[in-house]
mmCIF file of N, CA and C in Angstrom:
data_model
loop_
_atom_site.group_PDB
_atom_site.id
_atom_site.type_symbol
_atom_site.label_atom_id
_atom_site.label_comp_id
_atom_site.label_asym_id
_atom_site.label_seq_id
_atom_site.Cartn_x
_atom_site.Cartn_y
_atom_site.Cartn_z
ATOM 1 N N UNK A 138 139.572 117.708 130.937
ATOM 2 C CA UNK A 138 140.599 117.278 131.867
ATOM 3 C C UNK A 138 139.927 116.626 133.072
ATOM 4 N N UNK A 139 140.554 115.380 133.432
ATOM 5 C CA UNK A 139 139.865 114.933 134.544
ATOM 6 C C UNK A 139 140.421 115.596 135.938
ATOM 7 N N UNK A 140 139.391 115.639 136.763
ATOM 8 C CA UNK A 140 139.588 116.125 137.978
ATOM 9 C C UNK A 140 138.605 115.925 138.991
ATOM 10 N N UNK A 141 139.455 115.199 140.058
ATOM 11 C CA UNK A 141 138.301 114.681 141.363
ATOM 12 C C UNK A 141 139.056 115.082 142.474
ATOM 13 N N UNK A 142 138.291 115.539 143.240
ATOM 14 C CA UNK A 142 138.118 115.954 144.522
ATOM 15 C C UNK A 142 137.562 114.841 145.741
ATOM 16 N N UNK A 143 138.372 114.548 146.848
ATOM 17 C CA UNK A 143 138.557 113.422 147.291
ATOM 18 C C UNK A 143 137.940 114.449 148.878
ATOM 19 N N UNK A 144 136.756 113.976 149.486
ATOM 20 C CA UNK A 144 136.029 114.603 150.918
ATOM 21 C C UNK A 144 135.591 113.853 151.686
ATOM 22 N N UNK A 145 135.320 114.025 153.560
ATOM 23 C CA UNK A 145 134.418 113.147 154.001
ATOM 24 C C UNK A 145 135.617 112.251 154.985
ATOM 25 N N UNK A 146 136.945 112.705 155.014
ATOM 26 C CA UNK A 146 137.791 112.024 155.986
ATOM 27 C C UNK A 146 137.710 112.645 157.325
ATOM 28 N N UNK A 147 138.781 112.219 157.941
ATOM 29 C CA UNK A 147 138.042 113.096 159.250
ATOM 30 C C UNK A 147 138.490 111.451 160.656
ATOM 31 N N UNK A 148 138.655 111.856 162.049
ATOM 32 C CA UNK A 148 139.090 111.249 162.761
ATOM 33 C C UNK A 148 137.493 110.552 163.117
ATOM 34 N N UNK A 149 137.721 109.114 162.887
ATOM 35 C CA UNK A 149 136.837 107.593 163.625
ATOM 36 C C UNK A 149 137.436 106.803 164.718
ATOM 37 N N UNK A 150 136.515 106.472 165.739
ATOM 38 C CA UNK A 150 136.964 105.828 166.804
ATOM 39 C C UNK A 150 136.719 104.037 165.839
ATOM 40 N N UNK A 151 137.168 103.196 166.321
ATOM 41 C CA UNK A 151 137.360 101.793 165.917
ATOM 42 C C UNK A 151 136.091 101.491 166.124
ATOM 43 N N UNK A 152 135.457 100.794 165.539
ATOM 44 C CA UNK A 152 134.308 100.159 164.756
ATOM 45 C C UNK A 152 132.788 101.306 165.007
ATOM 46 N N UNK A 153 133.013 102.661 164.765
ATOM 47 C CA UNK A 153 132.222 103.513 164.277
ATOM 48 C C UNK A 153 131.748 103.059 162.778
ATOM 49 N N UNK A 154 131.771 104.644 161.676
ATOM 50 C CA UNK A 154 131.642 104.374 160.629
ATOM 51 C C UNK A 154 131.867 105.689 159.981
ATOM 52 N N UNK A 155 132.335 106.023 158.400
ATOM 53 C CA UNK A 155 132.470 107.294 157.672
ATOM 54 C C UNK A 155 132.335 106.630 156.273
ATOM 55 N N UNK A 156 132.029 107.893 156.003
ATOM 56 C CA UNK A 156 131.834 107.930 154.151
ATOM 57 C C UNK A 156 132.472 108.909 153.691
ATOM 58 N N UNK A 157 133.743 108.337 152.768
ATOM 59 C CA UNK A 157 134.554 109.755 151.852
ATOM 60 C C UNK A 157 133.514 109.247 150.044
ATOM 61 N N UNK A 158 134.081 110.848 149.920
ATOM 62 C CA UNK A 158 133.289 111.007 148.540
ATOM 63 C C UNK A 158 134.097 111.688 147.700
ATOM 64 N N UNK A 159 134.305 110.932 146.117
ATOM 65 C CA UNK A 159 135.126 111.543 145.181
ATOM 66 C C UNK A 159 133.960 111.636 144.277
ATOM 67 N N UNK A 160 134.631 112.934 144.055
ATOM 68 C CA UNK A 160 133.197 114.061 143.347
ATOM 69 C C UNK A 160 134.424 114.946 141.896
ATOM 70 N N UNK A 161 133.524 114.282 140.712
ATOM 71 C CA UNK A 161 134.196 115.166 139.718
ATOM 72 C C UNK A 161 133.780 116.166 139.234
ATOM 73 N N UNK A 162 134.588 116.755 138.886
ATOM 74 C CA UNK A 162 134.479 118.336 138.095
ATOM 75 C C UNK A 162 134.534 118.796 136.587
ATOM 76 N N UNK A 163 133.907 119.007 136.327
ATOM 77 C CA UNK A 163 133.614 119.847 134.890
ATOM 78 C C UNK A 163 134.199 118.479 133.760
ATOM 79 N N UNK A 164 133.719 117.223 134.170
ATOM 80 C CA UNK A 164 133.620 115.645 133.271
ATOM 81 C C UNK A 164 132.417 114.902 134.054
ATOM 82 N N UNK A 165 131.884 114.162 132.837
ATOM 83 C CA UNK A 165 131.057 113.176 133.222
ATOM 84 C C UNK A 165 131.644 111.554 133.790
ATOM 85 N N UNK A 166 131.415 111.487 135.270
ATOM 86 C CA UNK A 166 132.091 110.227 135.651
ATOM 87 C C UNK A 166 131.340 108.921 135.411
ATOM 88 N N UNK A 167 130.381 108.999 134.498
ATOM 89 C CA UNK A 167 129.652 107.512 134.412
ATOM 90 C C UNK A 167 130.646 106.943 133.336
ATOM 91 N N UNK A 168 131.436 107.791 132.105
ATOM 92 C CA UNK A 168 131.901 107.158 131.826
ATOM 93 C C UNK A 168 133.225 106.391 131.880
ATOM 94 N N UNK A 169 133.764 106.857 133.401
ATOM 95 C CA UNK A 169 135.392 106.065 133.773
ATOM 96 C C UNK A 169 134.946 105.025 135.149
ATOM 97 N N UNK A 170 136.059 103.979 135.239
ATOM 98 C CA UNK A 170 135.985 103.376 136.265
ATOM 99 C C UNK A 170 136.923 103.916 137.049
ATOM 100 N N UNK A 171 136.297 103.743 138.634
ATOM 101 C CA UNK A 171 137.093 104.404 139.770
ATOM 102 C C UNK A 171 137.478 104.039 140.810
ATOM 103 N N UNK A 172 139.044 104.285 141.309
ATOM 104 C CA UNK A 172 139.103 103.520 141.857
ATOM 105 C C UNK A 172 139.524 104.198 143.389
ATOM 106 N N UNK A 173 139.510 103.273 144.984
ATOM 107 C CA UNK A 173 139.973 104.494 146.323
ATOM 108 C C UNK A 173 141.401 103.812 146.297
ATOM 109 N N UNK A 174 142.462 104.521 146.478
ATOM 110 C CA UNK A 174 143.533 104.100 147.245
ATOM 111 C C UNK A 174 144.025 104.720 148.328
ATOM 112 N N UNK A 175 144.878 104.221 149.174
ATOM 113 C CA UNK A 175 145.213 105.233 150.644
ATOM 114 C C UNK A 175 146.923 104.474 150.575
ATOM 115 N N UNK A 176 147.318 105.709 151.386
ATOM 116 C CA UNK A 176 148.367 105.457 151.995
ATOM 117 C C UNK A 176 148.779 105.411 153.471
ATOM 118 N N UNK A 177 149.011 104.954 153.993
ATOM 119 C CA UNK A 177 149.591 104.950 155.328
ATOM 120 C C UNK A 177 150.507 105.291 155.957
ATOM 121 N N UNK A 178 150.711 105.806 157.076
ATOM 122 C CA UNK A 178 152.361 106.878 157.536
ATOM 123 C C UNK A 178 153.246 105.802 157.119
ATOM 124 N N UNK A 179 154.743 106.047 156.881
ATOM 125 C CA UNK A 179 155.402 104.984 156.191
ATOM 126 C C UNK A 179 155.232 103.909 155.361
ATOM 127 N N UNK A 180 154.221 103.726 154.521
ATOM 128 C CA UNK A 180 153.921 102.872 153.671
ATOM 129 C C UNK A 180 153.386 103.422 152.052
ATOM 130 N N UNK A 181 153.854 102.168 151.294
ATOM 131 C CA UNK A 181 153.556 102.796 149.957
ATOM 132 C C UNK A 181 152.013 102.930 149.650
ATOM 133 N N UNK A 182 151.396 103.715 148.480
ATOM 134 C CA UNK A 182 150.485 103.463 148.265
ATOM 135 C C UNK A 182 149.653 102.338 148.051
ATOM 136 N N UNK A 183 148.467 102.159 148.372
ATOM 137 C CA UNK A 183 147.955 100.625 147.877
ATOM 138 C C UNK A 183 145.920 100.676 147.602
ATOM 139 N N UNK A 184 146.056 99.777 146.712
ATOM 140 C CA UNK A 184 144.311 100.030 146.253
ATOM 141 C C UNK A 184 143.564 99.508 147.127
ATOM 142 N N UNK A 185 142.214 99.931 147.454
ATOM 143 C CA UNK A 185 141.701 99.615 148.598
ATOM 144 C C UNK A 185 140.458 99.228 147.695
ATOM 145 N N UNK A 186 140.136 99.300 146.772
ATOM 146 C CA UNK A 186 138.606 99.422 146.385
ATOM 147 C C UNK A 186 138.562 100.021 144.805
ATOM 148 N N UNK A 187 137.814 99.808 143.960
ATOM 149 C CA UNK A 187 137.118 100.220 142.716
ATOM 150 C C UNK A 187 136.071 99.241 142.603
ATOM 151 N N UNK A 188 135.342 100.457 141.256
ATOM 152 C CA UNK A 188 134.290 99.994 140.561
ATOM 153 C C UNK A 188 133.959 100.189 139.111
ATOM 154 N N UNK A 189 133.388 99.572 138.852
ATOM 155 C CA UNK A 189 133.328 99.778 136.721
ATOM 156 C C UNK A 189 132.479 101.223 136.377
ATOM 157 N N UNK A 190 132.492 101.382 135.333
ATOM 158 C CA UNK A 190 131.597 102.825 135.179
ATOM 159 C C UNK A 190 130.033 102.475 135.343
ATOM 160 N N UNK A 191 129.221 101.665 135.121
ATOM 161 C CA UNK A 191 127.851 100.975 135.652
ATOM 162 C C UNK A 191 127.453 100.995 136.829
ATOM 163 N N UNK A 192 129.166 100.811 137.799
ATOM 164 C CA UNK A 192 128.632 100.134 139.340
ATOM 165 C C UNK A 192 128.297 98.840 139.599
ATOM 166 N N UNK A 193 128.494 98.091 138.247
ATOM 167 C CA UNK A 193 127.645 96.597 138.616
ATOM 168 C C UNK A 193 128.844 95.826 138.882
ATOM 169 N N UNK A 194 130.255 96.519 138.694
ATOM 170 C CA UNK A 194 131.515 95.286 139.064
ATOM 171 C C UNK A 194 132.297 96.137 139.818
ATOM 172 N N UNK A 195 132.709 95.220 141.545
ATOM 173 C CA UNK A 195 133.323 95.888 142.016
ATOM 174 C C UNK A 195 134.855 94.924 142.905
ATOM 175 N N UNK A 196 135.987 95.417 143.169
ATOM 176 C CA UNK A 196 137.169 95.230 143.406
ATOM 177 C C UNK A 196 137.642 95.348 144.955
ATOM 178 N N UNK A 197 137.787 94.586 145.683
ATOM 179 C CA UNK A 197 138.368 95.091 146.810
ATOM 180 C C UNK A 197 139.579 94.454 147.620
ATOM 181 N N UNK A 198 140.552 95.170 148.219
ATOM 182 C CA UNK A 198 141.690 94.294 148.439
ATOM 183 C C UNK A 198 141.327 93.517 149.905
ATOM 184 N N UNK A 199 142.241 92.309 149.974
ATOM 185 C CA UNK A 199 141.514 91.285 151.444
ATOM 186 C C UNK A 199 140.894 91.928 152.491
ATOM 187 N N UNK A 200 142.156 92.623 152.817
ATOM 188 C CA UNK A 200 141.735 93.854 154.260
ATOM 189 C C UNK A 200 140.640 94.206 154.628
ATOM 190 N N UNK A 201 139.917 94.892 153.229
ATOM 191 C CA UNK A 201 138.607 96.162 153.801
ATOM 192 C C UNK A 201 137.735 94.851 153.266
ATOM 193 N N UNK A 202 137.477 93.837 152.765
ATOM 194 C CA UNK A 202 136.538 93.193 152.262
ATOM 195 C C UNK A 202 135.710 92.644 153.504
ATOM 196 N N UNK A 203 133.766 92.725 153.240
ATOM 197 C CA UNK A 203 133.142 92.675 154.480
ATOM 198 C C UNK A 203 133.110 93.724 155.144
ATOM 199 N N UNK A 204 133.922 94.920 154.961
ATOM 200 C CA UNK A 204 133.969 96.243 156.116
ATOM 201 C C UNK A 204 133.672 97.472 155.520
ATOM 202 N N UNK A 205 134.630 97.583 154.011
ATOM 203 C CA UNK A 205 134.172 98.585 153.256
ATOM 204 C C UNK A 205 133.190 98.723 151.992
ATOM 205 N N UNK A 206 132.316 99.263 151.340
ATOM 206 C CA UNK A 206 131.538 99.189 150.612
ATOM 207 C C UNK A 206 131.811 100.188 149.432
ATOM 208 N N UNK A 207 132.220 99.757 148.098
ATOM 209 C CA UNK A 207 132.624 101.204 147.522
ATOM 210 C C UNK A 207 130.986 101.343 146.389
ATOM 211 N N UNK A 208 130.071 102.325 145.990
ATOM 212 C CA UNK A 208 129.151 102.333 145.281
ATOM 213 C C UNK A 208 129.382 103.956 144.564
ATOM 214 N N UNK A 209 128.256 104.092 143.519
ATOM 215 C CA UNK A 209 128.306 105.569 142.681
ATOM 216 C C UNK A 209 127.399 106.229 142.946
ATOM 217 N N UNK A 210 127.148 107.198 142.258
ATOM 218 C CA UNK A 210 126.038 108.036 142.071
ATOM 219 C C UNK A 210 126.400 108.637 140.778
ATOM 220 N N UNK A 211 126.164 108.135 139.764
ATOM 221 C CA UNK A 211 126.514 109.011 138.567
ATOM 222 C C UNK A 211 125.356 109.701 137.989
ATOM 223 N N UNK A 212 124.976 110.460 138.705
ATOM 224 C CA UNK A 212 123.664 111.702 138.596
ATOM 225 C C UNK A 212 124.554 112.512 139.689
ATOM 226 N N UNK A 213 124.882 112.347 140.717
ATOM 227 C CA UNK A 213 125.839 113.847 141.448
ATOM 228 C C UNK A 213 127.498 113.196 140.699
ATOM 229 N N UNK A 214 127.470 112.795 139.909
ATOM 230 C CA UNK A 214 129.321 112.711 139.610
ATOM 231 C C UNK A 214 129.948 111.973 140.363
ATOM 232 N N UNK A 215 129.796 111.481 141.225
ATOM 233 C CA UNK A 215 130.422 110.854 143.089
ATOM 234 C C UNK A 215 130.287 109.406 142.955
ATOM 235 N N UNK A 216 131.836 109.106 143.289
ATOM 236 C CA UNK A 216 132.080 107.256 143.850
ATOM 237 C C UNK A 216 132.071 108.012 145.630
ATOM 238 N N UNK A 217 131.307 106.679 146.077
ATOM 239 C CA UNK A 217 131.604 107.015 147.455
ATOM 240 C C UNK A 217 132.233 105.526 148.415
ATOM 241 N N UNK A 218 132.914 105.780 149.118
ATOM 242 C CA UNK A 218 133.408 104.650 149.895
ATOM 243 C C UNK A 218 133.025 104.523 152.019
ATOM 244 N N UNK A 219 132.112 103.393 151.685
ATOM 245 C CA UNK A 219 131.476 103.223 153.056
ATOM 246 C C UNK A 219 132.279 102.744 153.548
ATOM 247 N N UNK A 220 133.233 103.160 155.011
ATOM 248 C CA UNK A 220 133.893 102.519 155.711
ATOM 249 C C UNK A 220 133.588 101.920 157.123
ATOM 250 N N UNK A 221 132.774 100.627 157.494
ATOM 251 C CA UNK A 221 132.031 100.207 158.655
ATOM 252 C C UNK A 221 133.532 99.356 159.182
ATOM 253 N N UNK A 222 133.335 99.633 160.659
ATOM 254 C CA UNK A 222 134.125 99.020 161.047
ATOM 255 C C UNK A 222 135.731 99.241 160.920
ATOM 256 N N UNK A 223 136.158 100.571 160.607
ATOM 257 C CA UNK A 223 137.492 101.076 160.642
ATOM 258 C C UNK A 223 138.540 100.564 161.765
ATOM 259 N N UNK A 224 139.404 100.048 161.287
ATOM 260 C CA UNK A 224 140.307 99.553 162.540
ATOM 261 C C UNK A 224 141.541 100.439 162.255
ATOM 262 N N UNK A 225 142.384 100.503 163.659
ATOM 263 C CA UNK A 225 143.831 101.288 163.665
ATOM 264 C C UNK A 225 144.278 101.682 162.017
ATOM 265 N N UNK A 226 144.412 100.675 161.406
ATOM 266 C CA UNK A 226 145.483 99.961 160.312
ATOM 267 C C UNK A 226 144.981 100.596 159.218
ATOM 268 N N UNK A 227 143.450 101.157 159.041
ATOM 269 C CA UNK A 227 142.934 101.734 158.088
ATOM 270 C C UNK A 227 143.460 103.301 158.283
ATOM 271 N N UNK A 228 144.578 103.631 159.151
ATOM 272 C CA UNK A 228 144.213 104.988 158.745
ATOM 273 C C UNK A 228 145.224 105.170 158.082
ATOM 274 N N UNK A 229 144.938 106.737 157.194
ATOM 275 C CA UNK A 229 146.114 107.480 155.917
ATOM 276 C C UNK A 229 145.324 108.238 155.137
ATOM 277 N N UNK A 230 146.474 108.580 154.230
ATOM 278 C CA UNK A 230 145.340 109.512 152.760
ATOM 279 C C UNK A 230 144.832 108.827 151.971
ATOM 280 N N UNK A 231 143.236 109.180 151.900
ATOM 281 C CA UNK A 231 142.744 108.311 150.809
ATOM 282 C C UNK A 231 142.999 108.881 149.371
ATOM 283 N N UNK A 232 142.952 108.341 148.296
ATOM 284 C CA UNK A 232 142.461 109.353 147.063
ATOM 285 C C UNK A 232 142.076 108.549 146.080
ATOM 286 N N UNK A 233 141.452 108.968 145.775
ATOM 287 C CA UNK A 233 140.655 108.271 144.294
ATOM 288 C C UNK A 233 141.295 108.767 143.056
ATOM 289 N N UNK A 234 141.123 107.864 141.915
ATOM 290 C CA UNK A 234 141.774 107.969 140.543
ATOM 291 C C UNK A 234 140.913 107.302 139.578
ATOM 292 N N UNK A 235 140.718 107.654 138.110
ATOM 293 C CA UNK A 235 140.203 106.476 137.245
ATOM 294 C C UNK A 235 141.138 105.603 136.912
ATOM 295 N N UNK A 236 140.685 104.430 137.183
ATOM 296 C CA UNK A 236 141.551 103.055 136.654
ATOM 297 C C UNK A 236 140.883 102.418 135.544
ATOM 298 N N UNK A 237 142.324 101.552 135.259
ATOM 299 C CA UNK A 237 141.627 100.718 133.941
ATOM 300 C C UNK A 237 140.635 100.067 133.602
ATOM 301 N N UNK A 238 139.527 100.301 132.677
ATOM 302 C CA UNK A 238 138.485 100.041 132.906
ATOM 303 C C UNK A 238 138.100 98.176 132.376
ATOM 304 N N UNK A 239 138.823 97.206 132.411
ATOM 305 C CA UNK A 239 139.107 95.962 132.473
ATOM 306 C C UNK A 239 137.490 94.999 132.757
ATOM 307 N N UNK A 240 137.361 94.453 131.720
ATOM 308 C CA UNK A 240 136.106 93.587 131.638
ATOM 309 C C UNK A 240 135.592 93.038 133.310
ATOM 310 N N UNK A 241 136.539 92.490 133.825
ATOM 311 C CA UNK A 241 136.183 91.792 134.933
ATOM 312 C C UNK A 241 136.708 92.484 136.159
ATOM 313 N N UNK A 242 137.052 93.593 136.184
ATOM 314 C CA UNK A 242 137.689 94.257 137.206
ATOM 315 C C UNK A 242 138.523 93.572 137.980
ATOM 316 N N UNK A 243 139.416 92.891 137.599
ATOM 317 C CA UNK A 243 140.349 91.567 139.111
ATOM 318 C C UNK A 243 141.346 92.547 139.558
ATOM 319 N N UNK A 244 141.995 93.914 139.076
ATOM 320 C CA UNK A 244 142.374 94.494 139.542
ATOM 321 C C UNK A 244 142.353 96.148 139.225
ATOM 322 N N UNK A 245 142.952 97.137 140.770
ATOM 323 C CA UNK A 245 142.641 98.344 140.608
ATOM 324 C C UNK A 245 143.828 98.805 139.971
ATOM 325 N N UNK A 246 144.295 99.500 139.052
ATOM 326 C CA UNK A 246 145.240 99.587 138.379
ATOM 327 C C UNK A 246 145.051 101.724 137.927
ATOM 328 N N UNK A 247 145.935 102.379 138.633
ATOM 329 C CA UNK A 247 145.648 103.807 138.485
ATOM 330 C C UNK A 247 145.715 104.581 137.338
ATOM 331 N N UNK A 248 145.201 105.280 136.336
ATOM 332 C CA UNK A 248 145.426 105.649 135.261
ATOM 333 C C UNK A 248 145.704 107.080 135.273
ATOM 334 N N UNK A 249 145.603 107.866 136.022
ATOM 335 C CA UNK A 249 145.892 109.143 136.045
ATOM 336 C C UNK A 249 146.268 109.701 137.432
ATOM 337 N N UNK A 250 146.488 111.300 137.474
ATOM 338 C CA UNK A 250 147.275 111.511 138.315
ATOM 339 C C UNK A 250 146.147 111.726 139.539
ATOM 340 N N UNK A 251 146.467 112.486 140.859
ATOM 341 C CA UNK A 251 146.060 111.977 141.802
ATOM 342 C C UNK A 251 145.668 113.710 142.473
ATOM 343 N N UNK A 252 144.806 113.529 142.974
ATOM 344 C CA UNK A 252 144.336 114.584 143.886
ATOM 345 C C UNK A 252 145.134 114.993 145.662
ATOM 346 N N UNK A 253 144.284 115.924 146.307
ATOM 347 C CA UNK A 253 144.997 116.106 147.692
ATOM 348 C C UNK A 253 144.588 114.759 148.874
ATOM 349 N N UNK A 254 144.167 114.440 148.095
ATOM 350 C CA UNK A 254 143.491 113.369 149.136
ATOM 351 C C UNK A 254 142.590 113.397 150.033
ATOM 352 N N UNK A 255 141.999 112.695 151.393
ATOM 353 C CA UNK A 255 141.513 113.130 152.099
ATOM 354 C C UNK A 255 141.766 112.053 153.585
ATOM 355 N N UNK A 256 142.073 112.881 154.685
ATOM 356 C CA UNK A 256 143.100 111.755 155.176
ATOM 357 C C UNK A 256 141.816 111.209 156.515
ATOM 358 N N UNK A 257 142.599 110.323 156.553
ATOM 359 C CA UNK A 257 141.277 109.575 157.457
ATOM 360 C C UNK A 257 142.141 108.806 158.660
ATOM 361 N N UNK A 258 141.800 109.037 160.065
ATOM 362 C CA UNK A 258 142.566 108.633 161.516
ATOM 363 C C UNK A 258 142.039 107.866 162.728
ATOM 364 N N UNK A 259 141.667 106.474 162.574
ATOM 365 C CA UNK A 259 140.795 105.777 163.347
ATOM 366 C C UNK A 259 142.001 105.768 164.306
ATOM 367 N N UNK A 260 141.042 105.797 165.749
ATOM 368 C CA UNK A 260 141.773 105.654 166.543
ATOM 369 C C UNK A 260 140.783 106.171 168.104
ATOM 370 N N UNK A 261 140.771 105.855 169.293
ATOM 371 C CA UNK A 261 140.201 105.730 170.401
ATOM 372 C C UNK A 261 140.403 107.045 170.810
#
């Protein structure tokens, strides 16, 4: 059964920096692609970021592109997402999911269900 655990949120002042980390449990994550999504107070969910099971192809929506960095570690189980440069607009719950694992990655597309998240609050 898949299961990830979404850590590493936590309140950022505007153009600091944080790293959340989705870390799986009792499965091997080299072999799914993964993807971050967040939500925002009143807003629907939306994909912020994935990557292929390799790490060598990665996805990001306009917004975080240039700011966020998503990479793996598939020796600790863990996608992690570098967030440089957090502005207001980035904050909400993040959570990670495996998505479809699609030759060219052009989009993050969620395949399973979703963890507690981990909520993240830029702000001065």
């Amino acid at each position: 059964q898949l299961q990830l655990v979404e850590s590493g949120g936590g309140l950022v002042q505007p153009g600091g920096s944080l790293r959340l980390s989705c870390t799986a449990s009792k499965f091997t994550l080299e072999y799914y692609a993964i993807g971050w999504f967040r939500q925002a107070p009143g807003k629907e969910r939306e994909g912020v970021s994935c990557i292929n099971n390799s790490g060598r192809r990665t996805n990001y929506t306009d917004s975080v592109k240039g700011r966020f960095t998503i990479s793996r570690n598939n020796a600790k189980n863990t996608v992690y997402l570098q967030m440089n440069n957090p502005k207001p607009e980035d904050t909400g719950v993040y959570y990670c999911s495996a998505v479809v694992p699609t030759a060219v990655l052009d989009k993050c597309v969620p395949t399973l269900g979703w963890g507690q998240g981990t909520q993240v609050i830029v702000s001065s």
